[in-house]
Amino acid sequence: MKVTQHRWWQSAVVYEIYPRSFADANGDGIGDLAGIRSRLDYLAWLGVDAIWIAPFYPSPMADFGYDVADYTDVHPMFGTLADFDALLAAAHGREIRVLVDYVPNHTSVEHPWFVESRASRDSAKRDWYTWRDPAPDGGPPNNWVSMFAGPAWQWDEATRQYYLHMFLPEQPDLNWRNPEVRAAMFDVARFWLDRGVDGFRIDVAPMVMKDPELRDNPPNPSAAEVGRLGAWGRQLHLHDHAHPDMHELYRSFRQLLDSYPGERVSIGELHHPDFDVWAAYYGERQDEIHVPFNFHLTYSPWTAAAVRRAVEGVEGALPEGAWASWVLGNHDQPRFASRAGRAQAAVGMLLLMTLRGTPTVYYGDEIGMVDVPVDAEHARDPWERREPGNGRDPERSPMQWDASPQAGFTTADAVPWLPLAPDAASVNVAAQAEDPDSLLSLTRRLVELRRSHPALAVGDFVTFGETPDGSYAFRRVAAASAVTVALNLTGAPVTIPGVESGRVLIGTHRSREGEAVGGALALGPNEAVVVEDESAG
Ligand code: GLC
């Protein structure tokens, strides 16, 4: 039974697919749309409600598709528009919604808009990007830095001006203050909405509009920025990030989505350490981004105290009536099972599936995939090549489907674009699907339980109070049912006092399920449980 009184995306579980790495149907070693289609039965079996597919558009692949050369087509490496339509129809046939990546901040240098813009200072599209004369000393116009290291300005010798790029020089930033850019990019959204997509994940949502005067950023006194630091972390991003003018833009974008039938949804990528800045993207009337991604669990060390701070900080900052989102990892972050340790993978999954808010599972996390190191010589990620140590290749390794030589990712004689994990023969979907005690089986049962249990799907979040070091607990409460979620984030046993009497509904260790508990709840090492109140009807 699905919980129906809420919007579909509130009770949904989203699954992120990095298309290069998921499933390769044509044997070139790179995943594709037909590959995704061939694995839809798996996703339906797992029970996910929606997939978000990272970019598959034509692109020179300087940033593996986040440098888009044509927003309204499919890169031949991934297939064709007809393949996309077939995938969409097949997903919808299994009641799986499809979200695509919307990359508004920048295009590729090869996008015809930029080619025209760069052609001359008088080009009709010159102002579609941010071009500026050099500073008086001949250097870049201001002190902004690229997220991927180095200045955020690239000198163009032909027209003797700099252009702005917050990421690679191959990713020039669009100028959203130009109404023609906004109109063209809204048309891009219409193109996919008209094709039937259920919504968008918005790439770097808060960067799209910058200070119109392009003022210098001040230094960051604490250098406590999020993510992988470098020069980026040494500035306070007052003028190139989270500009107040973004809000009007997202209100219009929301109106565009809401003008379509079928509850189309926007999920914004919102990396900001400040809870209030993040929460502002819901909009004062909750009329902006439906679900701004919240990455606080990915920034936190995996300790009970930090997890509690993240969860309760997000819950506290969430505007009244707004709907949270949760994520443990994605294609830009080290794998959860590497960060927290394999023994904690199930604890993390149980937390993700029991928090209030839409969870997004990064492909492979449901089988506990870990980072696969790639040596400097074979690094593919441009960030790694510009700033060694920051590379994202390890978390993008091919999906581990089965114990065949290429783990079922590609054909036997193909060379996967990134190396397969050495443990793929034992850690894979086929093996774990047959093992009732596997992480995959637990994930599947958690997804099912979340769907059918009102307290877990849409119930309120209620704090539990202090718990012993290394443990964390919270409550989820709906009209006719309530649960306690209790987690041990350490490898030592712990006992949590004051737990409502009830029975273990699900746990990382199946042997506990059905057990009557109450009062002092003993948790073994790396164990987490959901206890349903006795009084629950
Ligand atoms: C987002 C994407 C990341 C990409 C960057 C630039 O952060 O998730 O993969 O490199 O934007 O588009």
Coordinates of C-alpha atoms in Angstrom, one line a residue, residues 1-451:
M1 CA 0.0 0.0 0.0
K2 CA 1.4 3.4 -0.9
V3 CA 0.9 6.4 1.4
T4 CA -1.2 8.6 -0.9
Q5 CA -2.2 11.7 1.0
H6 CA 1.1 13.4 0.3
R7 CA 2.8 14.5 -2.9
W8 CA 4.5 11.6 -4.6
W9 CA 7.9 13.0 -4.1
Q10 CA 7.4 13.2 -0.3
S11 CA 7.0 9.5 0.2
A12 CA 9.3 8.6 -2.6
V13 CA 12.8 7.0 -2.6
V14 CA 15.0 8.5 -5.3
Y15 CA 17.9 6.6 -6.9
E16 CA 20.8 8.5 -8.5
I17 CA 22.2 7.0 -11.7
Y18 CA 25.6 8.2 -12.9
P19 CA 24.9 7.0 -16.5
R20 CA 28.6 6.4 -17.5
S21 CA 28.9 3.9 -14.7
F22 CA 25.6 2.1 -14.4
A23 CA 25.1 -0.3 -17.2
D24 CA 26.7 -0.5 -20.7
A25 CA 24.4 -2.0 -23.4
N26 CA 26.6 -1.3 -26.4
G27 CA 29.9 -2.7 -25.2
D28 CA 32.0 0.5 -25.4
G29 CA 32.9 0.4 -21.7
I30 CA 30.7 3.4 -20.9
G31 CA 27.2 3.1 -19.6
D32 CA 24.2 4.3 -21.7
L33 CA 20.5 4.8 -21.7
A34 CA 19.7 1.4 -23.1
G35 CA 21.8 0.0 -20.3
I36 CA 19.6 1.8 -17.7
R37 CA 16.5 0.5 -19.4
S38 CA 17.8 -3.0 -19.2
R39 CA 18.1 -2.7 -15.4
L40 CA 14.7 -1.1 -14.7
D41 CA 13.4 -4.4 -13.5
Y42 CA 16.1 -4.4 -10.8
L43 CA 15.1 -0.8 -9.8
A44 CA 11.4 -1.8 -9.7
W45 CA 12.4 -4.9 -7.5
L46 CA 14.4 -2.6 -5.2
G47 CA 11.3 -0.5 -5.0
V48 CA 12.6 3.0 -5.9
D49 CA 10.0 5.5 -6.9
A50 CA 12.2 7.7 -9.0
I51 CA 15.5 7.8 -10.8
W52 CA 17.6 10.9 -11.3
I53 CA 19.9 10.5 -14.2
A54 CA 23.1 12.7 -14.3
P55 CA 23.7 14.4 -17.6
F56 CA 23.6 12.4 -20.8
Y57 CA 23.5 15.3 -23.2
P58 CA 25.9 16.1 -26.1
S59 CA 29.1 17.2 -24.5
P60 CA 32.9 17.2 -25.1
M61 CA 33.0 15.6 -21.6
A62 CA 35.5 18.0 -20.1
D63 CA 33.5 17.4 -16.9
F64 CA 31.8 14.2 -17.9
G65 CA 28.7 15.7 -19.2
Y66 CA 28.3 18.7 -16.8
D67 CA 29.7 20.7 -19.8
V68 CA 26.7 20.6 -22.0
A69 CA 27.0 21.4 -25.7
D70 CA 23.3 20.9 -26.5
Y71 CA 20.6 20.8 -23.8
T72 CA 18.0 19.1 -25.9
D73 CA 19.6 16.0 -27.3
V74 CA 21.4 12.9 -26.2
H75 CA 25.2 12.3 -26.6
P76 CA 25.6 9.4 -29.1
M77 CA 27.7 7.6 -26.5
F78 CA 24.6 7.4 -24.4
G79 CA 22.1 6.8 -27.2
T80 CA 19.5 8.9 -28.9
L81 CA 16.4 10.8 -28.0
A82 CA 14.4 7.8 -29.1
D83 CA 16.4 5.7 -26.5
F84 CA 15.5 8.3 -23.9
D85 CA 11.8 8.2 -24.8
A86 CA 11.9 4.4 -24.6
L87 CA 13.6 4.6 -21.2
L88 CA 11.0 7.1 -20.0
A89 CA 8.1 5.0 -21.2
A90 CA 9.6 1.8 -19.7
A91 CA 10.2 3.5 -16.4
H92 CA 6.8 4.9 -16.3
G93 CA 5.4 1.5 -17.2
R94 CA 7.0 0.3 -13.9
E95 CA 5.7 3.3 -11.9
I96 CA 9.2 4.7 -11.7
R97 CA 9.4 8.5 -12.3
V98 CA 12.4 10.0 -14.1
L99 CA 14.2 13.2 -13.1
V100 CA 16.9 14.6 -15.4
D101 CA 19.8 16.9 -14.6
Y102 CA 19.3 20.6 -15.4
V103 CA 22.6 22.4 -15.7
P104 CA 21.8 26.1 -15.6
N105 CA 25.0 27.7 -14.4
H106 CA 27.3 27.0 -17.3
T107 CA 27.4 25.4 -20.8
S108 CA 30.3 23.8 -22.6
V109 CA 32.7 26.1 -24.6
E110 CA 31.3 24.1 -27.5
H111 CA 27.7 25.1 -27.0
P112 CA 26.7 27.2 -30.0
W113 CA 25.6 30.0 -27.7
F114 CA 29.2 30.3 -26.4
V115 CA 30.7 29.9 -29.8
E116 CA 28.7 32.8 -31.0
S117 CA 29.3 34.8 -27.8
R118 CA 33.0 34.4 -28.1
A119 CA 33.1 35.2 -31.8
S120 CA 33.3 39.0 -31.3
R121 CA 32.6 41.7 -28.8
D122 CA 29.6 42.7 -31.0
S123 CA 28.1 39.3 -31.1
A124 CA 24.3 39.2 -30.4
K125 CA 25.1 36.6 -27.7
R126 CA 28.1 38.4 -26.2
D127 CA 26.1 39.2 -23.1
W128 CA 24.8 35.6 -22.7
Y129 CA 28.0 35.0 -20.8
T130 CA 30.0 37.2 -18.4
W131 CA 32.8 39.0 -20.3
R132 CA 34.9 41.7 -18.7
D133 CA 37.9 43.8 -19.4
P134 CA 41.1 43.0 -17.4
A135 CA 41.7 44.7 -14.1
P136 CA 44.0 47.7 -14.4
D137 CA 47.0 45.4 -13.8
G138 CA 46.0 43.2 -16.7
G139 CA 44.9 40.4 -14.4
P140 CA 41.4 38.9 -13.9
P141 CA 38.5 41.3 -13.2
N142 CA 38.1 40.1 -9.6
N143 CA 39.4 37.6 -7.1
W144 CA 36.8 34.8 -7.7
V145 CA 38.2 31.3 -8.0
S146 CA 37.1 28.3 -9.8
M147 CA 35.6 25.5 -7.7
F148 CA 38.1 23.3 -9.6
A149 CA 41.2 25.4 -8.7
G150 CA 42.7 28.5 -10.3
P151 CA 41.1 31.8 -11.1
A152 CA 37.4 31.8 -12.3
W153 CA 38.4 33.9 -15.3
Q154 CA 39.8 32.8 -18.6
W155 CA 41.5 35.2 -21.0
D156 CA 40.3 35.1 -24.5
E157 CA 43.0 36.4 -26.8
A158 CA 40.9 36.9 -29.8
T159 CA 38.5 39.4 -28.3
R160 CA 40.9 40.5 -25.5
Q161 CA 38.5 40.0 -22.6
Y162 CA 38.1 37.5 -19.8
Y163 CA 35.1 35.3 -19.4
L164 CA 33.7 33.9 -16.1
H165 CA 33.8 30.2 -15.3
M166 CA 33.1 29.0 -11.8
F167 CA 34.2 25.5 -12.8
L168 CA 36.5 24.5 -15.7
P169 CA 37.5 27.0 -18.4
E170 CA 35.6 24.6 -20.6
Q171 CA 32.4 25.5 -18.6
P172 CA 31.7 29.2 -19.2
D173 CA 29.0 30.6 -16.8
L174 CA 25.8 31.8 -18.4
N175 CA 24.6 35.3 -17.6
W176 CA 21.1 34.7 -16.2
R177 CA 20.6 38.5 -15.8
N178 CA 20.1 38.6 -19.5
P179 CA 16.4 37.9 -20.1
E180 CA 17.2 36.0 -23.4
V181 CA 19.2 33.5 -21.4
R182 CA 16.4 33.0 -19.0
A183 CA 13.9 32.5 -21.8
A184 CA 16.2 30.0 -23.6
M185 CA 16.9 28.0 -20.5
F186 CA 13.3 27.9 -19.5
D187 CA 12.7 26.5 -23.0
V188 CA 15.2 23.8 -22.2
A189 CA 13.1 22.9 -19.2
R190 CA 9.9 22.9 -21.3
F191 CA 11.6 20.6 -23.8
W192 CA 12.1 17.9 -21.2
L193 CA 8.8 18.5 -19.4
D194 CA 7.0 18.2 -22.7
R195 CA 8.7 14.9 -23.3
G196 CA 7.3 13.7 -20.0
V197 CA 10.0 13.9 -17.4
D198 CA 8.8 14.2 -13.8
G199 CA 11.2 16.9 -12.8
F200 CA 14.8 18.1 -12.5
R201 CA 17.8 17.9 -10.3
I202 CA 19.2 21.4 -10.6
D203 CA 23.0 21.5 -10.8
V204 CA 24.7 24.0 -8.4
A205 CA 21.4 25.7 -7.8
P206 CA 22.7 28.6 -5.7
M207 CA 25.4 29.7 -8.1
V208 CA 23.4 30.7 -11.1
M209 CA 23.2 34.4 -10.3
K210 CA 26.1 36.5 -9.0
D211 CA 26.7 40.0 -7.7
P212 CA 26.0 42.3 -10.7
E213 CA 29.0 44.4 -9.7
L214 CA 31.2 41.3 -9.5
R215 CA 32.7 42.5 -6.2
D216 CA 35.7 40.6 -4.7
N217 CA 34.9 37.9 -2.2
P218 CA 36.3 38.6 1.3
P219 CA 38.7 36.0 2.8
N220 CA 37.2 33.3 4.9
P221 CA 38.4 33.8 8.5
S222 CA 37.8 30.3 9.5
A223 CA 38.3 28.5 6.2
A224 CA 35.4 26.4 7.3
E225 CA 33.8 26.1 3.9
V226 CA 32.3 22.8 2.9
G227 CA 33.6 20.1 0.7
R228 CA 37.1 19.8 -0.7
L229 CA 38.7 23.1 0.2
G230 CA 41.7 24.6 -1.7
A231 CA 41.6 28.2 -2.8
W232 CA 37.8 28.0 -2.9
G233 CA 37.6 27.4 0.8
R234 CA 39.8 30.3 1.6
Q235 CA 37.1 32.8 0.5
L236 CA 33.7 33.7 1.9
H237 CA 31.4 33.2 -1.1
L238 CA 29.4 36.4 -0.5
H239 CA 29.3 37.5 -4.1
D240 CA 29.5 34.4 -6.3
H241 CA 27.2 32.1 -4.3
A242 CA 23.7 32.2 -2.9
H243 CA 23.0 35.7 -4.2
P244 CA 19.5 37.0 -3.0
D245 CA 18.4 37.4 -6.6
M246 CA 18.3 33.6 -7.0
H247 CA 15.0 33.5 -5.2
E248 CA 13.0 35.4 -7.8
L249 CA 14.4 33.1 -10.4
Y250 CA 13.4 29.9 -8.6
R251 CA 9.9 31.3 -8.0
S252 CA 9.5 31.6 -11.8
F253 CA 11.0 28.2 -12.4
R254 CA 8.6 26.7 -9.8
Q255 CA 5.7 28.4 -11.7
L256 CA 6.9 26.8 -14.9
L257 CA 7.0 23.3 -13.2
D258 CA 3.7 23.8 -11.6
S259 CA 2.1 24.8 -14.9
Y260 CA 2.5 21.2 -15.9
P261 CA 0.2 18.4 -14.7
G262 CA 1.5 15.6 -12.6
E263 CA 3.4 17.2 -9.8
R264 CA 6.7 17.8 -11.5
V265 CA 9.4 18.3 -9.0
S266 CA 12.7 20.2 -8.6
I267 CA 15.5 19.0 -6.4
G268 CA 18.3 21.5 -6.1
E269 CA 21.9 20.8 -5.5
L270 CA 22.5 23.1 -2.6
H271 CA 25.9 22.9 -0.9
H272 CA 25.8 25.4 1.9
P273 CA 27.1 24.9 5.4
D274 CA 24.6 27.4 6.8
F275 CA 21.2 25.7 7.6
D276 CA 19.3 29.0 7.1
V277 CA 20.8 29.7 3.7
W278 CA 19.9 26.2 2.6
A279 CA 16.3 26.5 4.0
A280 CA 15.7 29.8 2.2
Y281 CA 15.7 28.0 -1.1
Y282 CA 12.3 26.5 -0.2
G283 CA 11.0 30.1 -0.6
E284 CA 9.2 32.2 1.9
R285 CA 5.9 30.7 0.8
Q286 CA 7.5 27.4 -0.2
D287 CA 7.2 28.5 -3.8
E288 CA 10.8 28.0 -4.9
I289 CA 12.7 24.6 -5.1
H290 CA 10.5 21.8 -4.0
V291 CA 13.3 19.8 -2.3
P292 CA 16.7 21.5 -1.9
F293 CA 19.2 18.7 -1.4
N294 CA 20.6 18.7 2.1
F295 CA 24.1 17.5 2.3
H296 CA 24.6 17.9 6.0
L297 CA 25.1 14.2 6.5
T298 CA 27.8 14.1 3.9
Y299 CA 29.7 16.9 5.6
S300 CA 29.4 15.4 9.0
P301 CA 32.0 13.0 10.3
W302 CA 30.2 9.7 10.9
T303 CA 29.9 10.0 14.7
A304 CA 26.7 10.0 16.7
A305 CA 27.2 13.5 17.9
A306 CA 27.8 14.9 14.4
V307 CA 24.9 13.0 12.9
R308 CA 22.6 14.2 15.7
R309 CA 23.7 17.8 15.0
A310 CA 23.1 17.4 11.3
V311 CA 19.7 15.8 11.7
E312 CA 18.4 18.1 14.4
G313 CA 20.0 21.1 12.7
V314 CA 18.1 20.4 9.5
E315 CA 14.9 19.6 11.3
G316 CA 15.2 22.8 13.2
A317 CA 15.9 25.0 10.2
L318 CA 13.2 23.4 8.0
P319 CA 10.5 26.0 7.3
E320 CA 7.0 25.1 8.6
G321 CA 5.4 22.5 6.3
A322 CA 8.6 22.1 4.1
W323 CA 9.8 18.7 3.2
A324 CA 13.4 17.6 3.9
S325 CA 15.7 15.5 1.8
W326 CA 18.5 13.3 2.8
V327 CA 21.5 11.9 1.1
L328 CA 24.6 10.0 2.2
G329 CA 26.6 10.3 -1.0
N330 CA 26.6 11.1 -4.7
H331 CA 28.9 11.3 -7.7
D332 CA 30.9 14.1 -6.1
Q333 CA 31.5 12.6 -2.6
P334 CA 33.5 9.7 -1.3
R335 CA 31.4 6.5 -1.0
F336 CA 29.5 6.2 2.3
A337 CA 30.9 2.7 3.0
S338 CA 34.4 4.1 2.6
R339 CA 33.8 7.2 4.7
A340 CA 32.0 5.5 7.5
G341 CA 33.5 2.0 7.2
R342 CA 31.8 -1.1 5.7
A343 CA 30.5 -2.2 9.1
Q344 CA 28.4 1.0 9.3
A345 CA 26.9 0.8 5.8
A346 CA 23.7 -0.9 7.0
V347 CA 23.4 1.6 9.9
G348 CA 23.7 4.5 7.4
M349 CA 21.1 2.9 5.1
L350 CA 18.7 2.4 8.0
L351 CA 19.1 6.0 9.0
L352 CA 18.6 7.3 5.5
M353 CA 15.4 5.3 5.1
T354 CA 13.9 6.3 8.4
L355 CA 14.5 10.1 8.5
R356 CA 11.7 12.4 7.7
G357 CA 12.3 13.6 4.1
T358 CA 13.0 12.2 0.7
P359 CA 16.0 9.9 0.6
T360 CA 18.2 9.7 -2.4
V361 CA 20.4 6.5 -2.8
Y362 CA 23.5 6.8 -4.9
Y363 CA 23.8 3.8 -7.2
G364 CA 25.8 1.0 -5.6
D365 CA 25.4 2.2 -2.1
E366 CA 22.6 -0.4 -1.7
I367 CA 25.3 -3.1 -2.0
G368 CA 27.9 -1.2 0.0
M369 CA 30.2 -0.3 -2.9
V370 CA 33.4 1.4 -1.8
D371 CA 35.7 4.0 -3.4
V372 CA 38.0 2.4 -6.0
P373 CA 41.3 4.2 -6.1
V374 CA 42.6 5.4 -9.4
D375 CA 46.2 6.3 -9.7
A376 CA 47.3 9.7 -10.9
E377 CA 48.3 8.4 -14.3
H378 CA 44.9 7.0 -15.0
A379 CA 42.8 9.8 -13.4
R380 CA 39.8 10.8 -15.5
D381 CA 38.3 13.5 -13.3
P382 CA 39.5 17.0 -14.4
W383 CA 39.3 18.1 -10.8
E384 CA 41.9 15.4 -9.8
R385 CA 44.1 16.5 -12.6
R386 CA 43.9 20.2 -11.5
E387 CA 44.0 19.6 -7.8
P388 CA 45.4 16.1 -7.0
G389 CA 43.6 14.5 -4.1
N390 CA 40.2 16.0 -5.0
G391 CA 39.3 13.5 -7.6
R392 CA 35.9 11.9 -7.9
D393 CA 36.8 8.9 -10.0
P394 CA 36.8 6.5 -6.9
E395 CA 33.1 7.0 -6.3
R396 CA 32.2 6.6 -9.9
S397 CA 33.4 3.0 -10.5
P398 CA 31.2 0.7 -12.6
M399 CA 28.1 -0.8 -10.9
Q400 CA 28.7 -4.3 -9.6
W401 CA 25.9 -6.5 -11.0
D402 CA 27.3 -10.0 -10.8
A403 CA 30.4 -12.2 -10.6
S404 CA 31.1 -12.2 -14.3
P405 CA 34.5 -10.9 -15.5
Q406 CA 33.1 -7.3 -16.0
A407 CA 30.7 -7.6 -13.1
G408 CA 27.8 -7.5 -15.6
F409 CA 28.5 -3.8 -16.3
T410 CA 29.8 -4.3 -19.8
T411 CA 30.6 -7.0 -22.3
A412 CA 33.4 -9.4 -21.6
D413 CA 35.9 -7.9 -24.0
A414 CA 35.2 -4.2 -23.3
V415 CA 37.4 -2.0 -21.1
P416 CA 35.3 -0.2 -18.5
W417 CA 35.9 3.6 -18.5
L418 CA 37.0 3.4 -14.9
P419 CA 38.4 0.3 -13.1
L420 CA 36.0 -2.1 -11.5
A421 CA 36.3 -2.7 -7.8
P422 CA 38.6 -5.6 -6.9
D423 CA 35.8 -7.0 -4.7
A424 CA 33.2 -7.0 -7.5
A425 CA 33.1 -10.8 -7.7
S426 CA 31.8 -11.0 -4.1
V427 CA 30.1 -7.7 -3.6
N428 CA 27.4 -7.5 -6.3
V429 CA 23.7 -7.4 -6.9
A430 CA 23.3 -11.0 -7.8
A431 CA 25.0 -12.4 -4.7
Q432 CA 23.3 -10.0 -2.4
A433 CA 19.8 -10.5 -3.9
E434 CA 20.0 -14.1 -2.8
D435 CA 21.3 -13.4 0.7
P436 CA 18.5 -12.3 3.1
D437 CA 21.1 -10.8 5.4
S438 CA 22.8 -8.7 2.8
L439 CA 22.8 -4.9 2.7
L440 CA 20.8 -5.1 -0.6
S441 CA 18.1 -7.2 1.0
L442 CA 17.9 -4.9 4.0
T443 CA 17.7 -1.8 1.7
R444 CA 14.9 -3.4 -0.3
R445 CA 13.0 -4.2 2.9
L446 CA 13.6 -0.7 4.3
V447 CA 12.2 0.8 1.0
E448 CA 9.2 -1.4 1.3
L449 CA 8.6 -0.6 4.9
R450 CA 9.0 3.1 4.4
R451 CA 6.4 3.0 1.7

